[in-house]
Amino acid sequence: MFNKVGYEYERALSCAYHKISKRGIYVNIDRLDALRCEVINEITNLLDTLSTNWSRPVYVGNIKSRLTISGTPININSSSGASSLLNNLKDMGYVVPKIRKKNAQTHEVNFEESANELALRQLFGDTGDVNIKHVLRIRELNKLLGTYINAWLFKQTYYCIYNVAGTVTGRRGSKKHIFGYGNNSQNFPKHSELGERFRKCLVARPGKILFSVDQMSAEDWPVSALAQNHNALRELSAKTWPENDRHTKLASFIFEVPIDSYTKNEWKGDNQEAAFKRYLAKKFRHANNYGMRGQRMSDTLAAEGFAFPKKACDQLLEKVDKYDPNIKLIFHTYVQQELSNSRTLRTPLGRERQFFGLRPNSPNYEILNEAYSYIPQSTVGDNTGFAVLYLDYDNNNEIIQEGHDSIVSEINDSIESLEKIFIAKEKAFDRELVFHNGIKIKIPIEAELGYDMGETIKLKEYTIDALRETYKKIKEKEIKEAPQSAEVEQLA
Amino acid sequence: MTILQNRGNISSKIWFICDLTDEDKQNGAVLSGSASYHFDKMLSEASLPEPFITYWENNSNLLNLLHTYHPPLIGTVGKNATKEFVPSVASKKKPFDVQLDKQAGSLLISPKFNFNHYVVPFWSVDRIYSEWAYRDIYINLDLGRIKEELSYYENMGKLNELPKYNFLLEPSYGDLIDFLMGCMTKKYISHDIETIRPTKKSIKYASHPGYPYIMGFARSRSEAVSFSYWDYSPKELVNIWRLCNALFQSVPIIGQNYFNFDLWFQEALGFNMNPKLIHDTYIRAHILWPELEKSLQFLTKQYTRQPYYKDEGKNWSPKQKKDYMKYNALDCVVQYTVFEEQEKEFNVRQHLK
C-alpha cells in the first residue's frame, strides 16, 4: 500500500478511478424529466418577461420566448455579433462594466466591456435593474439544463471520466465521458433549491444505499498546521459548541457581535443575519488563507450576488489577519521562502510542484496566491486519493462519486454491508500527516446516508451506534413515505 | 537602407537570426535595449558560448556570411525569421503564419543553405516579458536543444542525425503477425490508436466519438507497425485481434493519455485490457513536471529530437490512410522514447517513483 505520492501511486489510482468511471451514477428518470420541464418553463417565462420589457425577442439556445415581437433578437449566451447580449445591452443604453481580461495570445491584461457573470452582477448592483437579474437567472438555469439535466445518459446512468493527472494540485479532474455521456461529476450544484432537486435525481440503484464520507473542515487542518496555529487545531478537534465553531467565532470578532447574541442554530441558519455573517466569516477566512486581496474578494462576492466594495473587503481582510496573524507571519512566509530558495513546494504526502514564472523584483501576487493554496489543496486531495486506493485494494471500491474531499459509495442496503464499509472508510482515512514543522494532524471524517444524493441524513458522530441509529431513521422514513406498498406487502 | 549593427562572435558555431523590433531600428543594432539584457542572461543560464547575433530583414549580405562561416546551428528568433528560412512550416492558410508554440525548439532544415545545419525556431524575447513562466522552457528546452546539438557536434565533429525509423505500414497479414509475435517477449511496447470521426458536414459531428480505425505498436524507439483494425479477411482479423488481446493482457503498454482515451475504445471493442500493465506518459509527466504541459506535442519537444509533426494527423481522410498510419507509427515511437527518457529522470528523482 502506498504512503506517499509518486508515479506508481498515480498509476494505481488511475486503475481505481477507471473502475469508478465505469460504474457511473444511477438516475431517476421521472424526477429528472419533471425537473427538466420546470426549468424550461421558468426559462421560457423569464424570456417572455425580458422580451416584453426590452421590446425585442429574447432567446437562449433552443429556447425562445413564446411572444411574437419584432426587432433584433437577443441571444442571452452569445458573446459576439448583432444578437449578442453585450451589443444589445449597449444599444439599449446600459453602461456595461469593464472587466479585467487576459489576452490568450499576447498574455497582456486589459479591461474590456463584458456581459459575463461578473459584469452582469456589477451592472445589477449598480442599477438594480430586474431585467439583469432575470438574465443571470436564465443563465444559471440554462447552465444547469445544459450541463447536468440534459447530459446524455446511458442505461439510465450518468457517467464521467475521472482524470488522475487533471490538475496541478493532484486533485482529480472529471469531465464528460469520451463517448459523450454525462459531464463533470465533482461540481454538482449544491447550495440552491434547484441544485438539491437535481441531486435528488441521482439515486442508489435498486437494493442499494448511498454512504457518503467527507473530511471535516478539510483544508482548515493543513492551513492551521502550516501556520502553527495550535489554537485553531484545538478548535478543529473540539467536540462542543462554540469551541468547535471557528466560523462563528471569527464572525463574532470581525462583525463585533458577541457569540451569545444568537443560539447555535441561529448562527448556523435559523437567523438569516447571523447565518450570513457566519457565511461571510468563512469566505473571508478562506480568502485570507490564500492571500486574496480586496478587489478580487469584492469580485468573488459580486459573482455570488453580494455587493461588497473593495474598501469594505480590505477592512474585513485586515480584521481576519488581526484575528489570525500566523497565516501571513508563518504560513505565507514559509511559502515565500521555499519559493525563493528552490521554486518548489512539497506536501506532507510527497507531492512536488515547481513554480515557474516568478519574476524577480515583482510582487508575483497571482503565483503566490496559487502557491498558498497548493499544499492545503493537494494534501486534502491526496488524502482522498489514498483513501480511494485503500478501498480499492480492500475490495471496497463501490465508489460512484468523488468530490475532492469526499467519497460516495453505493453499497447493499443492509446494516451488515454498511458496517463493513463504515469500518473500511474509517481505516481508509486514518492517516497521519506530518508537516515540515513537525506538526502532525489527522483529518476527521463525517458521514451521511441516503437513497439519493439530495436528501441524506448525517450521522451525529462517526461511530457504529450513530450509523445504526441513522440507518434505522432512514428505514423508518422509507416506510413512512411508502405506506401503500407496505400495506400491499402485508396483505400478500 | 540602414545597415544595423550585428554583435557577438562571427566564428561561433551558433548564430541567431532575429526579427527586428522598432527599438532595434531606432538603436541601429539587432536585439538591442532590454531585450539584449534578457537574451544574454538566458544564454548565460543555458551555459551557451557567445553566439553571433544578426538579422535578416533587408540584410543582403546575410546569405554570403552564412555560406562563408557555415554555422551548424542557427536559431531563428521570431515568426518572420523562421518563415524566411524555413517557409515549409508556415501555415497553408491566411495569414500564412508560423506557429511558434508548435515549432519552437524543433530541428529544421532550411532550403536556403547548402551546408550541414539545423535551424531551430525561437520565440522573440518580448514573449518572455508577457509570459515569464515560458522563460524556463526557453532556457532549458529551446536553448537546451541548441546546447545538446552543440555538445554532440563538438564531440563528434558533425551534427547528430535526426532520428531514423523503421516503420511497417499497412503490412501484409504475415508481416503483421510476425511483428506482433515479436512484441510478446518485449519488456514493454508502445501503443496508440487513431479514430475516424464524422466530418463537419455530418449531423453527428462533435457528438459521435468516432470509431477506432488504425492501431500502432512500437517495440523500440525506432521500430513500429501501424495497421487498420478492419483491413484483413475475417479469419485473419480473428487471429490479429486475438494476438493483440494477448499483448494487452501480458505485456506492459506505454501510452499517452491512455487512461482517458485509448483504454475506453479498446474495452468498448471487446479487448480484455489490463489497466495495471499500462504506463501512461501523461501521468508520468504530471508527477515529474506538474507545471508544464503534458500533451504529446510538448513531451516530444521536451524529451526527443523529433521535429514537430502533429499537424500531419489533422484533417485526414481515408484516402490518406497510409499517411495517417505513418503519423500513428510516429506517435508510437515517440511515446516509447518519452517513456525511456522519463524513466531516466525517475532514476535520478527516485522519491517521485
Tab-separated table of N, CA and C in Angstrom, chain A residues 144-255:
chain	number	residue	atom	x	y	z
A	144	LEU	N	-27.520	24.762	-15.754
A	144	LEU	CA	-27.965	23.536	-15.081
A	144	LEU	C	-28.570	22.580	-16.106
A	145	LEU	N	-29.358	23.133	-16.997
A	145	LEU	CA	-30.034	22.340	-18.030
A	145	LEU	C	-29.015	21.694	-18.968
A	146	GLY	N	-28.122	22.519	-19.487
A	146	GLY	CA	-27.186	22.040	-20.494
A	146	GLY	C	-26.125	21.119	-19.923
A	147	THR	N	-25.635	21.467	-18.745
A	147	THR	CA	-24.509	20.713	-18.184
A	147	THR	C	-24.973	19.427	-17.531
A	148	TYR	N	-26.062	19.487	-16.806
A	148	TYR	CA	-26.445	18.329	-15.988
A	148	TYR	C	-27.769	17.681	-16.410
A	149	ILE	N	-28.831	18.467	-16.478
A	149	ILE	CA	-30.156	17.869	-16.704
A	149	ILE	C	-30.231	17.197	-18.074
A	150	ASN	N	-29.654	17.852	-19.082
A	150	ASN	CA	-29.704	17.292	-20.436
A	150	ASN	C	-28.477	16.465	-20.800
A	151	ALA	N	-27.665	16.176	-19.821
A	151	ALA	CA	-26.484	15.343	-20.114
A	151	ALA	C	-26.961	13.987	-20.628
A	152	TRP	N	-26.251	13.485	-21.623
A	152	TRP	CA	-26.622	12.163	-22.157
A	152	TRP	C	-26.425	11.096	-21.094
A	153	LEU	N	-27.416	10.247	-20.991
A	153	LEU	CA	-27.286	9.116	-20.076
A	153	LEU	C	-27.153	7.845	-20.894
A	154	PHE	N	-26.584	6.838	-20.299
A	154	PHE	CA	-26.526	5.522	-20.927
A	154	PHE	C	-27.124	4.531	-19.958
A	155	LYS	N	-28.190	3.899	-20.372
A	155	LYS	CA	-28.895	2.955	-19.493
A	155	LYS	C	-29.165	3.608	-18.134
A	156	GLN	N	-29.744	4.793	-18.195
A	156	GLN	CA	-30.201	5.489	-17.006
A	156	GLN	C	-29.049	5.837	-16.051
A	157	THR	N	-27.854	5.945	-16.591
A	157	THR	CA	-26.688	6.198	-15.743
A	157	THR	C	-25.928	7.420	-16.234
A	158	TYR	N	-25.506	8.231	-15.266
A	158	TYR	CA	-24.736	9.443	-15.553
A	158	TYR	C	-23.267	9.075	-15.412
A	159	TYR	N	-22.514	9.250	-16.504
A	159	TYR	CA	-21.101	8.869	-16.491
A	159	TYR	C	-20.198	10.094	-16.551
A	160	CYS	N	-18.953	9.890	-16.194
A	160	CYS	CA	-17.917	10.884	-16.422
A	160	CYS	C	-16.602	10.128	-16.519
A	161	ILE	N	-15.537	10.845	-16.863
A	161	ILE	CA	-14.200	10.236	-16.770
A	161	ILE	C	-13.419	11.031	-15.738
A	162	TYR	N	-12.883	10.341	-14.753
A	162	TYR	CA	-12.012	10.986	-13.777
A	162	TYR	C	-10.595	10.996	-14.330
A	163	ASN	N	-9.953	12.131	-14.197
A	163	ASN	CA	-8.586	12.281	-14.692
A	163	ASN	C	-7.652	12.478	-13.505
A	164	VAL	N	-6.843	11.470	-13.242
A	164	VAL	CA	-5.955	11.499	-12.078
A	164	VAL	C	-4.885	12.578	-12.231
A	165	ALA	N	-4.539	12.901	-13.458
A	165	ALA	CA	-3.496	13.904	-13.710
A	165	ALA	C	-4.102	15.202	-14.235
A	166	GLY	N	-5.353	15.454	-13.829
A	166	GLY	CA	-6.085	16.582	-14.415
A	166	GLY	C	-5.765	17.947	-13.853
A	167	THR	N	-5.133	18.005	-12.666
A	167	THR	CA	-4.855	19.324	-12.072
A	167	THR	C	-3.425	19.354	-11.546
A	168	VAL	N	-2.894	20.543	-11.342
A	168	VAL	CA	-1.523	20.633	-10.819
A	168	VAL	C	-1.478	20.311	-9.323
A	169	THR	N	-2.621	20.403	-8.637
A	169	THR	CA	-2.600	20.145	-7.202
A	169	THR	C	-2.653	18.656	-6.888
A	170	GLY	N	-2.990	17.840	-7.901
A	170	GLY	CA	-3.124	16.424	-7.610
A	170	GLY	C	-4.563	16.030	-7.312
A	171	ARG	N	-5.462	17.033	-7.238
A	171	ARG	CA	-6.873	16.674	-7.164
A	171	ARG	C	-7.236	16.024	-8.499
A	172	ARG	N	-8.222	15.125	-8.469
A	172	ARG	CA	-8.686	14.586	-9.727
A	172	ARG	C	-9.533	15.640	-10.441
A	173	GLY	N	-9.536	15.560	-11.758
A	173	GLY	CA	-10.476	16.357	-12.535
A	173	GLY	C	-11.526	15.383	-13.059
A	174	SER	N	-12.671	15.882	-13.480
A	174	SER	CA	-13.626	14.984	-14.140
A	174	SER	C	-14.319	15.750	-15.252
A	175	LYS	N	-14.725	15.034	-16.267
A	175	LYS	CA	-15.351	15.692	-17.420
A	175	LYS	C	-16.265	14.704	-18.123
A	176	LYS	N	-16.921	15.189	-19.141
A	176	LYS	CA	-17.812	14.354	-19.930
A	176	LYS	C	-17.063	13.105	-20.398
A	177	HIS	N	-17.769	11.982	-20.432
A	177	HIS	CA	-17.158	10.737	-20.882
A	177	HIS	C	-16.737	10.862	-22.340
A	178	ILE	N	-15.663	10.186	-22.682
A	178	ILE	CA	-15.121	10.242	-24.036
A	178	ILE	C	-16.173	9.836	-25.078
A	179	PHE	N	-17.177	9.040	-24.675
A	179	PHE	CA	-18.224	8.649	-25.612
A	179	PHE	C	-19.408	9.622	-25.579
A	180	GLY	N	-19.227	10.753	-24.915
A	180	GLY	CA	-20.241	11.807	-24.948
A	180	GLY	C	-21.251	11.770	-23.824
A	181	TYR	N	-21.126	10.816	-22.926
A	181	TYR	CA	-22.116	10.703	-21.849
A	181	TYR	C	-21.741	11.575	-20.653
A	182	GLY	N	-22.824	11.985	-19.929
A	182	GLY	CA	-22.612	12.651	-18.653
A	182	GLY	C	-21.895	13.967	-18.759
A	183	ASN	N	-21.186	14.305	-17.692
A	183	ASN	CA	-20.402	15.532	-17.610
A	183	ASN	C	-19.557	15.466	-16.345
A	184	ASN	N	-19.061	16.608	-15.930
A	184	ASN	CA	-18.304	16.700	-14.683
A	184	ASN	C	-19.146	16.119	-13.537
A	185	SER	N	-18.502	15.319	-12.680
A	185	SER	CA	-19.232	14.720	-11.555
A	185	SER	C	-18.824	15.299	-10.219
A	186	GLN	N	-17.948	16.292	-10.267
A	186	GLN	CA	-17.422	16.785	-8.999
A	186	GLN	C	-17.982	18.148	-8.615
A	187	ASN	N	-18.774	18.727	-9.502
A	187	ASN	CA	-19.283	20.073	-9.249
A	187	ASN	C	-20.789	20.126	-9.334
A	188	PHE	N	-21.471	19.050	-8.912
A	188	PHE	CA	-22.930	19.107	-8.932
A	188	PHE	C	-23.365	20.305	-8.101
A	189	PRO	N	-24.330	21.086	-8.606
A	189	PRO	CA	-24.783	22.262	-7.848
A	189	PRO	C	-25.294	21.819	-6.470
A	190	LYS	N	-24.947	22.646	-5.479
A	190	LYS	CA	-25.221	22.209	-4.110
A	190	LYS	C	-26.117	23.172	-3.340
A	191	HIS	N	-25.660	24.423	-3.313
A	191	HIS	CA	-26.286	25.366	-2.390
A	191	HIS	C	-27.439	26.134	-3.008
A	192	SER	N	-28.334	25.434	-3.655
A	192	SER	CA	-29.516	26.101	-4.220
A	192	SER	C	-30.645	25.080	-4.253
A	193	GLU	N	-31.851	25.583	-4.333
A	193	GLU	CA	-33.008	24.688	-4.327
A	193	GLU	C	-32.977	23.774	-5.558
A	194	LEU	N	-32.627	24.356	-6.699
A	194	LEU	CA	-32.562	23.556	-7.932
A	194	LEU	C	-31.423	22.555	-7.865
A	195	GLY	N	-30.341	22.973	-7.260
A	195	GLY	CA	-29.197	22.079	-7.106
A	195	GLY	C	-29.601	20.850	-6.317
A	196	GLU	N	-30.343	21.093	-5.260
A	196	GLU	CA	-30.790	19.977	-4.431
A	196	GLU	C	-31.770	19.103	-5.209
A	197	ARG	N	-32.629	19.720	-5.985
A	197	ARG	CA	-33.603	18.957	-6.812
A	197	ARG	C	-32.849	18.069	-7.789
A	198	PHE	N	-31.771	18.609	-8.366
A	198	PHE	CA	-31.002	17.788	-9.308
A	198	PHE	C	-30.332	16.629	-8.573
A	199	ARG	N	-29.776	16.906	-7.425
A	199	ARG	CA	-29.091	15.850	-6.688
A	199	ARG	C	-30.057	14.745	-6.268
A	200	LYS	N	-31.310	15.105	-6.089
A	200	LYS	CA	-32.322	14.083	-5.758
A	200	LYS	C	-32.559	13.127	-6.925
A	201	CYS	N	-32.162	13.563	-8.112
A	201	CYS	CA	-32.320	12.688	-9.291
A	201	CYS	C	-31.223	11.626	-9.331
A	202	LEU	N	-30.128	11.855	-8.575
A	202	LEU	CA	-29.003	10.911	-8.571
A	202	LEU	C	-29.242	9.926	-7.434
A	203	VAL	N	-29.585	8.714	-7.782
A	203	VAL	CA	-30.112	7.783	-6.789
A	203	VAL	C	-29.275	6.515	-6.680
A	204	ALA	N	-29.525	5.798	-5.583
A	204	ALA	CA	-28.914	4.482	-5.427
A	204	ALA	C	-29.668	3.498	-6.317
A	205	ARG	N	-28.949	2.556	-6.862
A	205	ARG	CA	-29.594	1.524	-7.675
A	205	ARG	C	-30.491	0.674	-6.775
A	206	PRO	N	-31.483	-0.041	-7.360
A	206	PRO	CA	-32.381	-0.856	-6.530
A	206	PRO	C	-31.597	-1.818	-5.645
A	207	GLY	N	-32.005	-1.864	-4.397
A	207	GLY	CA	-31.314	-2.756	-3.453
A	207	GLY	C	-30.048	-2.170	-2.869
A	208	LYS	N	-29.765	-0.910	-3.185
A	208	LYS	CA	-28.533	-0.288	-2.689
A	208	LYS	C	-28.841	0.957	-1.858
A	209	ILE	N	-27.832	1.414	-1.173
A	209	ILE	CA	-27.947	2.651	-0.412
A	209	ILE	C	-26.649	3.429	-0.580
A	210	LEU	N	-26.718	4.778	-0.443
A	210	LEU	CA	-25.517	5.609	-0.618
A	210	LEU	C	-24.920	5.954	0.737
A	211	PHE	N	-23.626	5.708	0.863
A	211	PHE	CA	-22.913	6.045	2.091
A	211	PHE	C	-21.802	7.010	1.715
A	212	SER	N	-21.942	8.234	2.212
A	212	SER	CA	-21.004	9.286	1.809
A	212	SER	C	-20.152	9.706	3.000
A	213	VAL	N	-18.879	9.902	2.731
A	213	VAL	CA	-17.954	10.299	3.801
A	213	VAL	C	-17.180	11.516	3.315
A	214	ASP	N	-17.044	12.534	4.164
A	214	ASP	CA	-16.163	13.633	3.775
A	214	ASP	C	-15.314	14.120	4.929
A	215	GLN	N	-14.197	14.726	4.554
A	215	GLN	CA	-13.223	15.191	5.546
A	215	GLN	C	-13.749	16.493	6.160
A	216	MET	N	-13.793	16.552	7.462
A	216	MET	CA	-14.382	17.716	8.152
A	216	MET	C	-13.411	18.888	8.168
A	217	SER	N	-13.936	20.043	7.745
A	217	SER	CA	-13.125	21.286	7.690
A	217	SER	C	-11.791	20.998	7.022
A	218	ALA	N	-11.871	20.297	5.934
A	218	ALA	CA	-10.682	19.663	5.338
A	218	ALA	C	-9.478	20.577	5.250
A	219	GLU	N	-9.570	21.673	4.475
A	219	GLU	CA	-8.373	22.489	4.241
A	219	GLU	C	-7.960	23.298	5.452
A	220	ASP	N	-8.864	23.518	6.386
A	220	ASP	CA	-8.501	24.259	7.598
A	220	ASP	C	-7.403	23.541	8.365
A	221	TRP	N	-7.383	22.225	8.279
A	221	TRP	CA	-6.391	21.458	9.007
A	221	TRP	C	-4.966	21.722	8.521
A	222	PRO	N	-4.669	21.513	7.253
A	222	PRO	CA	-3.308	21.801	6.812
A	222	PRO	C	-2.941	23.273	6.934
A	223	VAL	N	-3.903	24.161	6.713
A	223	VAL	CA	-3.605	25.599	6.838
A	223	VAL	C	-3.185	25.899	8.277
A	224	SER	N	-3.933	25.359	9.232
A	224	SER	CA	-3.611	25.622	10.649
A	224	SER	C	-2.270	25.011	11.028
A	225	ALA	N	-1.985	23.843	10.460
A	225	ALA	CA	-0.690	23.200	10.741
A	225	ALA	C	0.446	24.038	10.166
A	226	LEU	N	0.266	24.504	8.948
A	226	LEU	CA	1.319	25.299	8.302
A	226	LEU	C	1.502	26.633	9.011
A	227	ALA	N	0.415	27.150	9.575
A	227	ALA	CA	0.502	28.428	10.277
A	227	ALA	C	0.904	28.235	11.747
A	228	GLN	N	1.130	26.983	12.138
A	228	GLN	CA	1.474	26.638	13.530
A	228	GLN	C	0.454	27.243	14.486
A	229	ASN	N	-0.795	27.177	14.088
A	229	ASN	CA	-1.874	27.742	14.890
A	229	ASN	C	-2.469	26.631	15.757
A	230	HIS	N	-1.846	26.415	16.912
A	230	HIS	CA	-2.264	25.300	17.780
A	230	HIS	C	-3.667	25.536	18.335
A	231	ASN	N	-4.006	26.804	18.526
A	231	ASN	CA	-5.344	27.155	18.982
A	231	ASN	C	-6.386	26.662	17.974
A	232	ALA	N	-6.114	26.927	16.713
A	232	ALA	CA	-7.034	26.515	15.645
A	232	ALA	C	-7.147	24.999	15.609
A	233	LEU	N	-6.013	24.318	15.791
A	233	LEU	CA	-6.033	22.847	15.754
A	233	LEU	C	-6.859	22.306	16.921
A	234	ARG	N	-6.779	22.994	18.072
A	234	ARG	CA	-7.603	22.578	19.227
A	234	ARG	C	-9.071	22.786	18.909
A	235	GLU	N	-9.376	23.924	18.311
A	235	GLU	CA	-10.766	24.220	17.949
A	235	GLU	C	-11.306	23.187	16.968
A	236	LEU	N	-10.469	22.814	15.998
A	236	LEU	CA	-10.914	21.848	14.991
A	236	LEU	C	-11.185	20.487	15.621
A	237	SER	N	-10.476	20.191	16.716
A	237	SER	CA	-10.653	18.895	17.387
A	237	SER	C	-11.735	18.933	18.447
A	238	ALA	N	-12.187	20.132	18.824
A	238	ALA	CA	-13.143	20.243	19.934
A	238	ALA	C	-14.465	19.579	19.564
A	239	LYS	N	-15.161	19.127	20.629
A	239	LYS	CA	-16.414	18.390	20.399
A	239	LYS	C	-17.643	19.226	20.702
A	240	THR	N	-17.454	20.326	21.459
A	240	THR	CA	-18.644	21.074	21.883
A	240	THR	C	-18.678	22.447	21.250
A	241	TRP	N	-19.882	22.974	21.147
A	241	TRP	CA	-20.105	24.317	20.595
A	241	TRP	C	-20.056	25.326	21.728
A	242	PRO	N	-19.506	26.544	21.607
A	242	PRO	CA	-18.998	27.116	20.354
A	242	PRO	C	-17.514	26.870	20.088
A	243	GLU	N	-16.847	26.054	20.982
A	243	GLU	CA	-15.393	25.849	20.825
A	243	GLU	C	-15.043	25.329	19.439
A	244	ASN	N	-15.916	24.476	18.918
A	244	ASN	CA	-15.574	23.844	17.633
A	244	ASN	C	-16.149	24.596	16.433
A	245	ASP	N	-16.706	25.794	16.671
A	245	ASP	CA	-17.309	26.535	15.558
A	245	ASP	C	-16.453	27.761	15.240
A	246	ARG	N	-15.406	27.548	14.444
A	246	ARG	CA	-14.424	28.599	14.170
A	246	ARG	C	-15.033	29.741	13.374
A	247	HIS	N	-15.955	29.390	12.517
A	247	HIS	CA	-16.513	30.444	11.656
A	247	HIS	C	-17.377	31.396	12.483
A	248	THR	N	-18.129	30.841	13.438
A	248	THR	CA	-18.939	31.709	14.306
A	248	THR	C	-18.034	32.604	15.139
A	249	LYS	N	-16.944	32.045	15.639
A	249	LYS	CA	-16.033	32.827	16.477
A	249	LYS	C	-15.411	33.959	15.664
A	250	LEU	N	-15.056	33.658	14.441
A	250	LEU	CA	-14.474	34.695	13.584
A	250	LEU	C	-15.520	35.752	13.250
A	251	ALA	N	-16.738	35.301	12.964
A	251	ALA	CA	-17.829	36.242	12.641
A	251	ALA	C	-18.061	37.184	13.827
A	252	SER	N	-18.026	36.591	15.007
A	252	SER	CA	-18.222	37.385	16.226
A	252	SER	C	-17.153	38.479	16.328
A	253	PHE	N	-15.922	38.123	15.970
A	253	PHE	CA	-14.800	39.065	16.074
A	253	PHE	C	-14.892	40.159	15.014
A	254	ILE	N	-15.049	39.736	13.770
A	254	ILE	CA	-14.934	40.743	12.701
A	254	ILE	C	-16.165	41.642	12.606
A	255	PHE	N	-17.330	41.119	13.027
A	255	PHE	CA	-18.535	41.947	12.980
A	255	PHE	C	-18.902	42.498	14.365
